[in-house]
PDB file of C-alpha atoms and ligand atoms in Angstrom:
ATOM      1  CA  MET D   1      91.803 109.097  99.745  1.00 41.00           C
ATOM      2  CA  ALA D   2      91.403 108.844 103.523  1.00 42.00           C
ATOM      3  CA  SER D   3      89.851 111.765 105.280  1.00 45.00           C
ATOM      4  CA  THR D   4      88.692 113.189 108.588  1.00 46.00           C
ATOM      5  CA  GLY D   5      85.398 114.647 109.774  1.00 46.00           C
ATOM      6  CA  ALA D   6      84.321 118.251 109.929  1.00 43.00           C
ATOM      7  CA  ASP D   7      86.381 119.022 113.049  1.00 49.00           C
ATOM      8  CA  GLY D   8      89.404 117.236 111.619  1.00 54.00           C
ATOM      9  CA  ALA D   9      89.294 114.506 114.293  1.00 69.00           C
ATOM     10  CA  GLY D  10      86.356 112.235 113.533  1.00 83.00           C
ATOM     11  CA  PRO D  11      86.019 109.907 110.566  1.00 92.00           C
ATOM     12  CA  ARG D  12      84.357 111.338 107.477  1.00 96.00           C
ATOM     13  CA  HIS D  13      83.499 107.932 106.038  1.00 98.00           C
ATOM     14  CA  VAL D  14      82.341 105.091 108.279  1.00 98.00           C
ATOM     15  CA  ALA D  15      81.558 101.632 106.920  1.00 98.00           C
ATOM     16  CA  ILE D  16      79.596  99.124 108.998  1.00 98.00           C
ATOM     17  CA  ILE D  17      79.269  95.347 108.833  1.00 98.00           C
ATOM     18  CA  MET D  18      75.895  94.947 110.551  1.00 98.00           C
ATOM     19  CA  ASP D  19      76.242  91.493 112.065  1.00 98.00           C
ATOM     20  CA  GLY D  20      74.290  89.648 114.744  1.00 98.00           C
ATOM     21  CA  ASN D  21      70.648  90.013 113.701  1.00 98.00           C
ATOM     22  CA  GLY D  22      70.132  86.247 113.689  1.00 98.00           C
ATOM     23  CA  ARG D  23      71.606  85.714 117.164  1.00 98.00           C
ATOM     24  CA  TRP D  24      69.655  88.670 118.527  1.00 98.00           C
ATOM     25  CA  ALA D  25      66.421  87.039 117.316  1.00 98.00           C
ATOM     26  CA  GLN D  26      67.413  83.557 118.506  1.00 98.00           C
ATOM     27  CA  LYS D  27      68.108  84.905 122.009  1.00 98.00           C
ATOM     28  CA  ARG D  28      64.459  85.998 122.045  1.00 98.00           C
ATOM     29  CA  GLY D  29      63.177  82.712 120.634  1.00 98.00           C
ATOM     30  CA  ARG D  30      62.122  84.423 117.410  1.00 98.00           C
ATOM     31  CA  PRO D  31      62.869  83.668 113.740  1.00 97.00           C
ATOM     32  CA  ARG D  32      65.985  85.192 112.188  1.00 98.00           C
ATOM     33  CA  LEU D  33      63.922  87.585 110.080  1.00 98.00           C
ATOM     34  CA  PHE D  34      62.634  89.204 113.257  1.00 98.00           C
ATOM     35  CA  GLY D  35      66.245  90.203 113.905  1.00 98.00           C
ATOM     36  CA  HIS D  36      66.675  91.594 110.404  1.00 98.00           C
ATOM     37  CA  HIS D  37      63.593  93.772 110.857  1.00 98.00           C
ATOM     38  CA  ALA D  38      64.965  95.075 114.161  1.00 98.00           C
ATOM     39  CA  GLY D  39      68.281  95.677 112.374  1.00 98.00           C
ATOM     40  CA  ALA D  40      66.569  97.723 109.677  1.00 97.00           C
ATOM     41  CA  ARG D  41      65.085 100.022 112.318  1.00 97.00           C
ATOM     42  CA  ARG D  42      68.595 100.601 113.688  1.00 98.00           C
ATOM     43  CA  VAL D  43      69.795 101.661 110.244  1.00 98.00           C
ATOM     44  CA  ARG D  44      67.394 104.609 110.305  1.00 96.00           C
ATOM     45  CA  GLU D  45      68.591 105.789 113.734  1.00 97.00           C
ATOM     46  CA  ILE D  46      72.241 105.557 112.760  1.00 98.00           C
ATOM     47  CA  VAL D  47      71.665 107.451 109.502  1.00 98.00           C
ATOM     48  CA  GLU D  48      69.862 110.178 111.438  1.00 97.00           C
ATOM     49  CA  ALA D  49      72.770 110.464 113.886  1.00 98.00           C
ATOM     50  CA  CYS D  50      75.387 111.042 111.156  1.00 98.00           C
ATOM     51  CA  PRO D  51      75.064 114.821 110.608  1.00 97.00           C
ATOM     52  CA  GLY D  52      75.413 115.539 114.334  1.00 97.00           C
ATOM     53  CA  LEU D  53      78.483 113.304 114.535  1.00 96.00           C
ATOM     54  CA  GLY D  54      80.298 114.769 111.516  1.00 96.00           C
ATOM     55  CA  VAL D  55      79.949 111.570 109.471  1.00 98.00           C
ATOM     56  CA  LYS D  56      79.443 112.580 105.859  1.00 98.00           C
ATOM     57  CA  TYR D  57      79.593 109.092 104.308  1.00 98.00           C
ATOM     58  CA  LEU D  58      78.017 105.969 105.770  1.00 98.00           C
ATOM     59  CA  THR D  59      78.342 102.654 103.943  1.00 98.00           C
ATOM     60  CA  ILE D  60      76.460  99.629 105.254  1.00 98.00           C
ATOM     61  CA  PHE D  61      76.753  95.953 104.341  1.00 98.00           C
ATOM     62  CA  ALA D  62      73.181  94.726 103.842  1.00 98.00           C
ATOM     63  CA  PHE D  63      73.641  91.572 101.731  1.00 98.00           C
ATOM     64  CA  SER D  64      76.824  89.876 100.552  1.00 98.00           C
ATOM     65  CA  THR D  65      77.495  87.785  97.468  1.00 97.00           C
ATOM     66  CA  GLU D  66      77.829  84.865  99.930  1.00 97.00           C
ATOM     67  CA  ASN D  67      74.477  85.469 101.663  1.00 98.00           C
ATOM     68  CA  TRP D  68      72.626  83.596  98.861  1.00 98.00           C
ATOM     69  CA  LYS D  69      73.767  80.423 100.654  1.00 98.00           C
ATOM     70  CA  ARG D  70      71.233  81.076 103.442  1.00 98.00           C
ATOM     71  CA  THR D  71      67.877  79.319 103.415  1.00 98.00           C
ATOM     72  CA  GLN D  72      65.432  80.288 100.709  1.00 98.00           C
ATOM     73  CA  THR D  73      63.076  81.624 103.397  1.00 97.00           C
ATOM     74  CA  GLU D  74      65.709  83.944 104.841  1.00 98.00           C
ATOM     75  CA  VAL D  75      66.913  85.180 101.439  1.00 98.00           C
ATOM     76  CA  ALA D  76      63.355  85.845 100.245  1.00 98.00           C
ATOM     77  CA  GLY D  77      62.540  87.560 103.541  1.00 98.00           C
ATOM     78  CA  LEU D  78      65.595  89.801 103.276  1.00 98.00           C
ATOM     79  CA  MET D  79      64.793  90.734  99.664  1.00 98.00           C
ATOM     80  CA  SER D  80      61.248  91.586 100.654  1.00 98.00           C
ATOM     81  CA  LEU D  81      62.598  93.648 103.578  1.00 98.00           C
ATOM     82  CA  PHE D  82      64.903  95.601 101.238  1.00 98.00           C
ATOM     83  CA  ARG D  83      62.017  96.342  98.837  1.00 98.00           C
ATOM     84  CA  ARG D  84      59.755  97.493 101.633  1.00 98.00           C
ATOM     85  CA  TYR D  85      62.540  99.443 103.299  1.00 97.00           C
ATOM     86  CA  ILE D  86      63.288 101.432 100.144  1.00 97.00           C
ATOM     87  CA  MET D  87      59.585 102.143  99.510  1.00 97.00           C
ATOM     88  CA  LYS D  88      58.998 103.202 103.106  1.00 96.00           C
ATOM     89  CA  GLU D  89      62.115 105.233 103.810  1.00 96.00           C
ATOM     90  CA  MET D  90      62.718 107.106 100.578  1.00 95.00           C
ATOM     91  CA  GLN D  91      60.502 110.117 101.231  1.00 95.00           C
ATOM     92  CA  ASP D  92      62.176 110.542 104.628  1.00 96.00           C
ATOM     93  CA  PHE D  93      65.628 110.330 103.102  1.00 97.00           C
ATOM     94  CA  VAL D  94      64.728 113.062 100.603  1.00 98.00           C
ATOM     95  CA  ARG D  95      63.333 115.201 103.420  1.00 97.00           C
ATOM     96  CA  GLU D  96      66.493 114.634 105.475  1.00 97.00           C
ATOM     97  CA  ASN D  97      68.736 115.429 102.494  1.00 98.00           C
ATOM     98  CA  VAL D  98      70.277 111.910 102.492  1.00 98.00           C
ATOM     99  CA  ARG D  99      71.803 110.818  99.200  1.00 98.00           C
ATOM    100  CA  VAL D 100      71.308 107.107  98.654  1.00 98.00           C
ATOM    101  CA  ARG D 101      73.530 104.923  96.511  1.00 98.00           C
ATOM    102  CA  PHE D 102      73.869 101.179  96.092  1.00 98.00           C
ATOM    103  CA  ILE D 103      77.008  99.161  95.451  1.00 98.00           C
ATOM    104  CA  GLY D 104      77.230  95.511  94.448  1.00 98.00           C
ATOM    105  CA  ASP D 105      76.337  93.347  91.489  1.00 98.00           C
ATOM    106  CA  ARG D 106      72.793  94.237  90.479  1.00 97.00           C
ATOM    107  CA  PRO D 107      71.861  91.760  87.711  1.00 96.00           C
ATOM    108  CA  ARG D 108      71.277  88.912  90.186  1.00 95.00           C
ATOM    109  CA  LEU D 109      68.735  90.973  92.151  1.00 98.00           C
ATOM    110  CA  ASP D 110      65.107  90.805  91.107  1.00 96.00           C
ATOM    111  CA  ALA D 111      63.747  93.377  88.656  1.00 98.00           C
ATOM    112  CA  LYS D 112      61.366  95.017  91.132  1.00 98.00           C
ATOM    113  CA  LEU D 113      64.136  95.570  93.687  1.00 98.00           C
ATOM    114  CA  ARG D 114      66.487  96.896  91.006  1.00 98.00           C
ATOM    115  CA  ALA D 115      63.830  99.348  89.840  1.00 98.00           C
ATOM    116  CA  LEU D 116      63.361 100.598  93.402  1.00 98.00           C
ATOM    117  CA  MET D 117      67.123 100.996  93.813  1.00 98.00           C
ATOM    118  CA  ASP D 118      67.316 103.055  90.606  1.00 98.00           C
ATOM    119  CA  GLU D 119      64.378 105.143  91.764  1.00 98.00           C
ATOM    120  CA  ALA D 120      65.938 105.778  95.182  1.00 98.00           C
ATOM    121  CA  GLU D 121      69.207 106.880  93.606  1.00 98.00           C
ATOM    122  CA  ALA D 122      67.413 109.193  91.181  1.00 98.00           C
ATOM    123  CA  MET D 123      65.099 110.648  93.842  1.00 97.00           C
ATOM    124  CA  THR D 124      67.992 111.534  96.146  1.00 98.00           C
ATOM    125  CA  ALA D 125      70.527 112.544  93.460  1.00 98.00           C
ATOM    126  CA  HIS D 126      70.184 116.205  94.429  1.00 98.00           C
ATOM    127  CA  CYS D 127      70.631 115.599  98.187  1.00 98.00           C
ATOM    128  CA  THR D 128      73.752 117.121  99.715  1.00 98.00           C
ATOM    129  CA  GLY D 129      73.645 115.816 103.317  1.00 98.00           C
ATOM    130  CA  THR D 130      74.704 112.353 104.453  1.00 98.00           C
ATOM    131  CA  ASN D 131      75.850 109.990 101.696  1.00 98.00           C
ATOM    132  CA  LEU D 132      74.300 106.626 102.518  1.00 98.00           C
ATOM    133  CA  THR D 133      75.648 103.732 100.478  1.00 98.00           C
ATOM    134  CA  ILE D 134      73.952 100.366 100.807  1.00 98.00           C
ATOM    135  CA  ALA D 135      75.967  97.312  99.757  1.00 98.00           C
ATOM    136  CA  LEU D 136      73.499  94.821  98.264  1.00 98.00           C
ATOM    137  CA  ASN D 137      74.745  91.620  96.659  1.00 98.00           C
ATOM    138  CA  TYR D 138      78.185  93.039  97.308  1.00 98.00           C
ATOM    139  CA  GLY D 139      81.495  91.226  97.598  1.00 98.00           C
ATOM    140  CA  GLY D 140      84.883  92.952  97.527  1.00 98.00           C
ATOM    141  CA  ARG D 141      86.506  90.335  95.304  1.00 98.00           C
ATOM    142  CA  ASP D 142      83.510  90.336  92.982  1.00 98.00           C
ATOM    143  CA  GLU D 143      83.714  94.138  92.767  1.00 98.00           C
ATOM    144  CA  VAL D 144      87.442  94.029  91.904  1.00 98.00           C
ATOM    145  CA  ALA D 145      86.788  91.314  89.295  1.00 98.00           C
ATOM    146  CA  ARG D 146      83.990  93.358  87.682  1.00 98.00           C
ATOM    147  CA  ALA D 147      86.165  96.482  87.749  1.00 98.00           C
ATOM    148  CA  THR D 148      89.048  94.591  86.157  1.00 98.00           C
ATOM    149  CA  LYS D 149      86.761  93.365  83.402  1.00 98.00           C
ATOM    150  CA  ARG D 150      85.725  96.951  82.579  1.00 98.00           C
ATOM    151  CA  LEU D 151      89.337  98.105  82.736  1.00 98.00           C
ATOM    152  CA  ALA D 152      90.434  95.280  80.411  1.00 98.00           C
ATOM    153  CA  ARG D 153      87.700  96.239  77.957  1.00 98.00           C
ATOM    154  CA  ASP D 154      88.992  99.812  77.904  1.00 98.00           C
ATOM    155  CA  VAL D 155      92.512  98.535  77.213  1.00 98.00           C
ATOM    156  CA  ALA D 156      91.267  96.193  74.471  1.00 98.00           C
ATOM    157  CA  GLN D 157      89.332  99.004  72.838  1.00 98.00           C
ATOM    158  CA  GLY D 158      92.276 101.397  72.977  1.00 98.00           C
ATOM    159  CA  ARG D 159      90.760 103.772  75.519  1.00 98.00           C
ATOM    160  CA  LEU D 160      93.358 103.005  78.201  1.00 98.00           C
ATOM    161  CA  ASP D 161      97.125 102.584  77.901  1.00 98.00           C
ATOM    162  CA  PRO D 162      98.167  99.559  80.022  1.00 98.00           C
ATOM    163  CA  GLU D 163     101.445 101.311  80.839  1.00 97.00           C
ATOM    164  CA  ALA D 164      99.439 104.134  82.436  1.00 97.00           C
ATOM    165  CA  VAL D 165      97.655 101.795  84.887  1.00 97.00           C
ATOM    166  CA  ASP D 166      98.619 102.603  88.479  1.00 97.00           C
ATOM    167  CA  GLU D 167      97.026 102.663  91.972  1.00 97.00           C
ATOM    168  CA  GLU D 168      94.756 105.511  90.936  1.00 97.00           C
ATOM    169  CA  THR D 169      93.329 103.654  87.944  1.00 98.00           C
ATOM    170  CA  LEU D 170      91.451 100.708  89.446  1.00 98.00           C
ATOM    171  CA  PRO D 171      89.420 102.818  91.949  1.00 98.00           C
ATOM    172  CA  ARG D 172      87.902 104.635  88.980  1.00 98.00           C
ATOM    173  CA  TYR D 173      86.337 101.320  87.906  1.00 98.00           C
ATOM    174  CA  LEU D 174      85.098 100.227  91.335  1.00 98.00           C
ATOM    175  CA  ASP D 175      81.433 100.580  92.397  1.00 98.00           C
ATOM    176  CA  THR D 176      82.654 103.115  94.969  1.00 98.00           C
ATOM    177  CA  ARG D 177      84.331 105.393  92.420  1.00 98.00           C
ATOM    178  CA  VAL D 178      82.572 108.547  93.663  1.00 98.00           C
ATOM    179  CA  LEU D 179      83.205 107.823  97.363  1.00 98.00           C
ATOM    180  CA  PRO D 180      86.245 108.537  99.529  1.00 98.00           C
ATOM    181  CA  ASP D 181      87.893 105.510 101.169  1.00 98.00           C
ATOM    182  CA  PRO D 182      86.434 104.533 104.555  1.00 98.00           C
ATOM    183  CA  ASP D 183      88.314 105.910 107.544  1.00 97.00           C
ATOM    184  CA  LEU D 184      86.698 103.568 110.047  1.00 97.00           C
ATOM    185  CA  VAL D 185      85.159 100.115 109.566  1.00 98.00           C
ATOM    186  CA  ILE D 186      82.954  98.819 112.369  1.00 98.00           C
ATOM    187  CA  ARG D 187      81.790  95.227 112.741  1.00 98.00           C
ATOM    188  CA  THR D 188      79.233  94.310 115.346  1.00 98.00           C
ATOM    189  CA  SER D 189      78.556  90.964 117.066  1.00 98.00           C
ATOM    190  CA  GLY D 190      82.025  89.940 118.184  1.00 97.00           C
ATOM    191  CA  GLU D 191      83.365  88.492 114.942  1.00 95.00           C
ATOM    192  CA  ALA D 192      86.796  89.827 113.946  1.00 96.00           C
ATOM    193  CA  ARG D 193      86.567  89.321 110.179  1.00 95.00           C
ATOM    194  CA  ILE D 194      86.065  91.668 107.248  1.00 96.00           C
ATOM    195  CA  SER D 195      84.113  89.127 105.178  1.00 97.00           C
ATOM    196  CA  ASN D 196      84.962  90.492 101.736  1.00 98.00           C
ATOM    197  CA  PHE D 197      83.788  94.053 102.528  1.00 98.00           C
ATOM    198  CA  LEU D 198      85.463  97.023 100.773  1.00 98.00           C
ATOM    199  CA  LEU D 199      88.739  95.121 100.351  1.00 98.00           C
ATOM    200  CA  TRP D 200      90.558  97.633  98.168  1.00 98.00           C
ATOM    201  CA  GLN D 201      89.065 100.704  99.814  1.00 98.00           C
ATOM    202  CA  SER D 202      89.881  99.745 103.421  1.00 98.00           C
ATOM    203  CA  ALA D 203      93.639  99.374 102.944  1.00 97.00           C
ATOM    204  CA  TYR D 204      94.303 102.161 105.470  1.00 95.00           C
ATOM    205  CA  ALA D 205      91.049 102.108 107.452  1.00 96.00           C
ATOM    206  CA  GLU D 206      90.931 101.768 111.216  1.00 96.00           C
ATOM    207  CA  TYR D 207      88.839  98.831 112.483  1.00 97.00           C
ATOM    208  CA  GLU D 208      86.533  98.435 115.452  1.00 97.00           C
ATOM    209  CA  PHE D 209      85.161  95.000 116.283  1.00 98.00           C
ATOM    210  CA  ILE D 210      82.570  95.225 119.018  1.00 98.00           C
ATOM    211  CA  ASP D 211      80.486  92.599 120.812  1.00 98.00           C
ATOM    212  CA  THR D 212      77.159  94.426 120.523  1.00 98.00           C
ATOM    213  CA  LEU D 213      74.688  92.679 118.201  1.00 98.00           C
ATOM    214  CA  TRP D 214      73.528  94.970 115.380  1.00 98.00           C
ATOM    215  CA  PRO D 215      69.915  95.415 116.625  1.00 98.00           C
ATOM    216  CA  ASP D 216      71.370  96.683 119.934  1.00 98.00           C
ATOM    217  CA  PHE D 217      73.731  99.157 118.249  1.00 98.00           C
ATOM    218  CA  SER D 218      72.730 102.703 119.211  1.00 98.00           C
ATOM    219  CA  PRO D 219      73.701 106.275 118.351  1.00 98.00           C
ATOM    220  CA  GLU D 220      75.413 106.420 121.775  1.00 98.00           C
ATOM    221  CA  ILE D 221      77.595 103.398 120.996  1.00 98.00           C
ATOM    222  CA  PHE D 222      78.304 104.899 117.572  1.00 98.00           C
ATOM    223  CA  ALA D 223      79.356 108.221 119.132  1.00 97.00           C
ATOM    224  CA  GLY D 224      81.657 106.373 121.552  1.00 97.00           C
ATOM    225  CA  LEU D 225      83.447 104.579 118.712  1.00 97.00           C
ATOM    226  CA  LEU D 226      83.876 107.840 116.812  1.00 96.00           C
ATOM    227  CA  ALA D 227      85.402 109.449 119.899  1.00 94.00           C
ATOM    228  CA  GLN D 228      87.880 106.564 120.221  1.00 93.00           C
ATOM    229  CA  TYR D 229      88.779 106.981 116.577  1.00 93.00           C
ATOM    230  CA  GLY D 230      89.561 110.663 117.233  1.00 82.00           C
ATOM    231  CA  ALA D 231      92.160 109.582 119.789  1.00 84.00           C
ATOM    232  CA  ARG D 232      94.028 107.357 117.314  1.00 79.00           C
ATOM    233  CA  ASP D 233      97.162 108.296 115.437  1.00 70.00           C
ATOM    234  CA  ARG D 234      96.741 107.416 111.763  1.00 69.00           C
ATOM    235  CA  ARG D 235     100.090 107.380 110.066  1.00 68.00           C
ATOM    236  CA  PHE D 236      99.388 105.881 106.616  1.00 72.00           C
ATOM    237  CA  GLY D 237     102.804 104.193 106.709  1.00 74.00           C
ATOM    238  CA  ALA D 238     104.683 107.316 107.786  1.00 76.00           C
ATOM    239  CA  VAL D 239     105.965 108.129 111.301  1.00 72.00           C
ATOM    240  CA  SER D 240     104.253 110.313 113.916  1.00 68.00           C
ATOM    241  CA  ALA D 241     104.924 114.021 113.902  1.00 59.00           C
TER     242      ALA D 241
HETATM  243  C1  FPP S   1      74.033  89.806 109.448  1.00 77.11           C
HETATM  244  O1  FPP S   1      73.455  89.244 110.603  1.00 77.11           O
HETATM  245  C2  FPP S   1      73.071  90.645 108.783  1.00 77.11           C
HETATM  246  C3  FPP S   1      72.634  90.480 107.502  1.00 77.11           C
HETATM  247  C4  FPP S   1      73.103  89.426 106.599  1.00 77.11           C
HETATM  248  C5  FPP S   1      71.619  91.364 106.949  1.00 77.11           C
HETATM  249  C6  FPP S   1      71.794  92.819 107.232  1.00 77.11           C
HETATM  250  C7  FPP S   1      70.485  93.447 107.110  1.00 77.11           C
HETATM  251  C8  FPP S   1      69.971  94.357 107.951  1.00 77.11           C
HETATM  252  C9  FPP S   1      70.670  94.990 109.081  1.00 77.11           C
HETATM  253  C10 FPP S   1      68.576  94.774 107.802  1.00 77.11           C
HETATM  254  C11 FPP S   1      68.177  95.644 106.765  1.00 77.11           C
HETATM  255  C12 FPP S   1      69.106  96.575 106.135  1.00 77.11           C
HETATM  256  C13 FPP S   1      68.650  97.523 105.322  1.00 77.11           C
HETATM  257  C14 FPP S   1      69.551  98.413 104.567  1.00 77.11           C
HETATM  258  C15 FPP S   1      67.218  97.727 105.169  1.00 77.11           C
HETATM  259  P1  FPP S   1      73.346  87.673 110.697  1.00 77.11           P
HETATM  260  O2  FPP S   1      72.029  87.275 110.165  1.00 77.11           O
HETATM  261  O3  FPP S   1      74.508  87.053 109.999  1.00 77.11           O
HETATM  262  O4  FPP S   1      73.436  87.448 112.227  1.00 77.11           O
HETATM  263  P2  FPP S   1      74.034  86.185 112.954  1.00 77.11           P
HETATM  264  O5  FPP S   1      75.513  86.199 112.668  1.00 77.11           O
HETATM  265  O6  FPP S   1      73.728  86.435 114.372  1.00 77.11           O
HETATM  266  O7  FPP S   1      73.362  84.964 112.411  1.00 77.11           O
END
C-alpha cells in the first residue's frame, strides 16, 4: 500500500539504488573499493537524516544478484565491507532506534555474513524508529520466483486455495512482506534504469534519477528530492481531485 510521510506530503518509504561508487573512485584515480567505502559512510548520514525528514522506511540496494559478475577482488571487498559495516554500525543503530532488516537470497552469502545479518535483525527487533532495509544478494525477479515457489508449496500442501490467489496474495510471500510499498525510488549516477530492484513493490512509485554519484549524495540533496516529491500529484490510476 502506498503511503505518505508524517505531514501527509513527503514519502513514507524511500528506496535508493546507490550507484556511482566505482566512477567516483576512478575520478580520483583510486580503486573501486575506495568508492564503496565512501558510499558506506554516506549510508550512515542518510539513515540519520530520515527521522527529521519524515521518512519512516528506507530501503537501500547494496548488492544485486547480478553483482557476482564483478571481479573476485571487488566482490570479496564488498562482502568484507558488509561484514565490517554491520559489526561497526549495529550499536549505533540500536542507540538511534533504527530497525534493521535484510532482503534478498541469503543462502549464497557466506556463513559469517549471514550470522551477522541475523544478529543485526535480532538486536534491533525492538527498535521503533527508522526501518532500514538492506537489499543484499537481492534481485526483484529472483524474489518473485522464490515467493512463487513458497506460494506453490502452500497450494500443493492444501494451505492455500488457488482460486483465492489475488493481488494481495503474492506480497505476503515476498521478502518485503512486512514493509509498505516504496513511494519514491531514487537512483544516483545518471543511469535511468531500475535494475531489477523492488519490481512488484514499485508499481506505483515515483522515480527520481539524478546525476550525483552516490558518495556525493548528501542529506541536503535528499531533502530536495523529498520536497519535489511533495509537489507531485500521485493519482494511482485515478484522476485528480
Ligand atoms: C553501485 O556502484 C554500488 C554497489 C554495487 C554497491 C553499493 C554499496 C555501497 C553503497 C556501500 C556499502 C553499503 C552498505 C549497506 C554498507 P557501482 O560500483 O556500480 O558504480 P559505477 O556504476 O560507477 O561503477
